[in-house]
Short mmCIF file of C-alpha atoms in Angstrom, two decimals:
data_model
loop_
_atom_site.label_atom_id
_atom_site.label_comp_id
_atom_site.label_asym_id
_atom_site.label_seq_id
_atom_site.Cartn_x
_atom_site.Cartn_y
_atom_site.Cartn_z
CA UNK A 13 1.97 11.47 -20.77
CA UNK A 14 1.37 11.18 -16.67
CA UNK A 15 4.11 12.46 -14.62
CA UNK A 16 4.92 12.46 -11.05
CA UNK A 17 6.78 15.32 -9.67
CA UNK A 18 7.68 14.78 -5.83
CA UNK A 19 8.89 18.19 -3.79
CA UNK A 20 9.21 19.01 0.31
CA UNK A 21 12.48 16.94 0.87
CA UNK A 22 15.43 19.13 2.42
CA UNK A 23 17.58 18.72 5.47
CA UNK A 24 16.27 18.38 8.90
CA UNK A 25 17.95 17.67 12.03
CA UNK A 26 16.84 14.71 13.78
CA UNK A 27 13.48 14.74 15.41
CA UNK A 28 12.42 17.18 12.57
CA UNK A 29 9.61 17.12 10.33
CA UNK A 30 9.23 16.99 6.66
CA UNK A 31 5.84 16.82 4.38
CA UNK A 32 6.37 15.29 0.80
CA UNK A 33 4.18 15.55 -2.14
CA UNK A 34 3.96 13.71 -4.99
CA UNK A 35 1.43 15.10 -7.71
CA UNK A 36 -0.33 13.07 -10.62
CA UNK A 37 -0.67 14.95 -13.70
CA UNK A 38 -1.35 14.24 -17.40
CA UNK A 39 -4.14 12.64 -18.80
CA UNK A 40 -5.39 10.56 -16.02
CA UNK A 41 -8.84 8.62 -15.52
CA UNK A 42 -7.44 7.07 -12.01
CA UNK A 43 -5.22 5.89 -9.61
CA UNK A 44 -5.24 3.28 -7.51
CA UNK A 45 -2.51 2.41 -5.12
CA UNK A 46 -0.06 5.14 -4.64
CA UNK A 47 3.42 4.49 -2.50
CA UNK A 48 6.65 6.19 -0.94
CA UNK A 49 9.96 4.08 -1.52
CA UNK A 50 13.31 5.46 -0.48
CA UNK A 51 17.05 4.49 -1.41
CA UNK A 52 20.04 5.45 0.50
CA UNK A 53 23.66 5.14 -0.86
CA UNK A 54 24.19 1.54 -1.52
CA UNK A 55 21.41 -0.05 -0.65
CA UNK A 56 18.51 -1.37 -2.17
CA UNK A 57 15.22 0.20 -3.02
CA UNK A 58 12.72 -0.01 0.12
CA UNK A 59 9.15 0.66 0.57
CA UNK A 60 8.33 3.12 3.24
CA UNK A 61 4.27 3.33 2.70
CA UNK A 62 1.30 3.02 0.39
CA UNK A 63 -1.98 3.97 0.13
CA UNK A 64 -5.22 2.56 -1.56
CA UNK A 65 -7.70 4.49 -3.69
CA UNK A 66 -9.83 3.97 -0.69
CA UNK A 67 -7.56 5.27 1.95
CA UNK A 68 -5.99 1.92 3.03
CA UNK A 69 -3.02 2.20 4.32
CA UNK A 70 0.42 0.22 4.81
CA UNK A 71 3.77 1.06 6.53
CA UNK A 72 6.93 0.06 6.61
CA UNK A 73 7.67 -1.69 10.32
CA UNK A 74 10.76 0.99 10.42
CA UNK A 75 8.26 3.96 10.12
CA UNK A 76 5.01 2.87 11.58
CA UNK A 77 3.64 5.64 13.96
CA UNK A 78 5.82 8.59 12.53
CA UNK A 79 5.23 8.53 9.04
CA UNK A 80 1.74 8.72 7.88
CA UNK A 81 0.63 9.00 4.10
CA UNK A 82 -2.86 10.51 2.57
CA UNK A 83 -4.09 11.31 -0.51
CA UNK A 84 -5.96 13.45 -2.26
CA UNK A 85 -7.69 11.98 -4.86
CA UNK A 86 -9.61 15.04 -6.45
CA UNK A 87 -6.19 16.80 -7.07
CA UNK A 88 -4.46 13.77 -7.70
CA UNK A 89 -1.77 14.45 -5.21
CA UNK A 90 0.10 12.21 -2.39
CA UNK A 91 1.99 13.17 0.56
CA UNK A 92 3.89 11.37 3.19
CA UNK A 93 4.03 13.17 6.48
CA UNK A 94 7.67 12.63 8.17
CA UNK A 95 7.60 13.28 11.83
CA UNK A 96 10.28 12.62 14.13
CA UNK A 97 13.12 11.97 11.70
CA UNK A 98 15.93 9.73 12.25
CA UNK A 99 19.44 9.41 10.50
CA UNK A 100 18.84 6.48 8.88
CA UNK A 101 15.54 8.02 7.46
CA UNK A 102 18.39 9.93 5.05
CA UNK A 103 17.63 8.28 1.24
CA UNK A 104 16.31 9.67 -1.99
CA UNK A 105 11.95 9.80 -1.34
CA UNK A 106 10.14 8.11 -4.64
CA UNK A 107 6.37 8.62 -5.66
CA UNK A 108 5.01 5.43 -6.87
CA UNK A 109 1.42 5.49 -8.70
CA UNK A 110 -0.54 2.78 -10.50
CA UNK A 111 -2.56 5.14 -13.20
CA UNK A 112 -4.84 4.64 -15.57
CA UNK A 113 -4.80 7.07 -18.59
CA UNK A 114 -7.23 9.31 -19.41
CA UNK A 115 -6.54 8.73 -22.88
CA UNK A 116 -8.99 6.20 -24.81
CA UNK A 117 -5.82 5.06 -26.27
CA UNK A 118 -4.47 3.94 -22.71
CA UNK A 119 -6.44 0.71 -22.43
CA UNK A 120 -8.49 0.18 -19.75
CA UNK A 121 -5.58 -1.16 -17.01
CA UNK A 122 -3.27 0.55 -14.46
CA UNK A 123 0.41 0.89 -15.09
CA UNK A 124 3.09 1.91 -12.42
CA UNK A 125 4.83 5.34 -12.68
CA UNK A 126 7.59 6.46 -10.77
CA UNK A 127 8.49 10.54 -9.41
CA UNK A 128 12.01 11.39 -10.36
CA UNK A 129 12.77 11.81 -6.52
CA UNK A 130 13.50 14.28 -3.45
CA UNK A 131 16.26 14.48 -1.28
CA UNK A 132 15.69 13.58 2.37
CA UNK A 133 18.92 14.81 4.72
CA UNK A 134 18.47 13.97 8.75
CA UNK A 135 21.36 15.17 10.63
CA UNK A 136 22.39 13.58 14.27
#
């Protein structure tokens, strides 16, 4: 019953700027680490950043000091702040979140959800 719904990708020329969200909703009782991944065309899955429920955060060596992520954990939302965007910055943007459910039924454990994705164009 959570969902993830990501929005704010487009197309940018290079040294552009994008903001991403990634919202939490559902029944939720919290969330502890949430993360950006991105896939481009044939390749593999990578991780671009995460955050901790405390605001601890980690980057990608490939991003570090022009993406940064936040959170806001009263509205249960992410966002991933995309400055100075390069070509090979063009993939497919994925919310990760590790929720637990509101729900007495849930259990008293995180499990991992995943956004459907956003589109992230950077033209040379």
């Amino acid at each position: 019953q959570v969902q993830l719904v990501e929005s704010g990708g487009g197309l940018v020329q290079a040294g552009g700027s994008l903001r991403l969200s990634c919202a939490a909703s559902g029944s939720i009782f919290s969330i502890n680490d949430m993360g950006w991944y991105r896939q481009a065309p044939g390749k593999q899955r990578e991780l671009v950043a995460t955050i901790t429920s405390g605001g601890i955060t980690n980057y990608a060596d490939s991003v570090r000091g022009r993406f940064t992520v936040s959170r806001d954990n009263a509205k249960n939302t992410a966002y991933l702040q995309m400055n100075r965007l390069k070509p090979e910055d063009t993939a497919v943007y994925f919310c990760n979140a590790d929720v637990r459910s509101g729900s007495l039924l849930g259990g008293p454990f995180h499990r991992p959800y995943w956004g459907q994705g956003t589109q992230v164009s950077v033209s040379s």
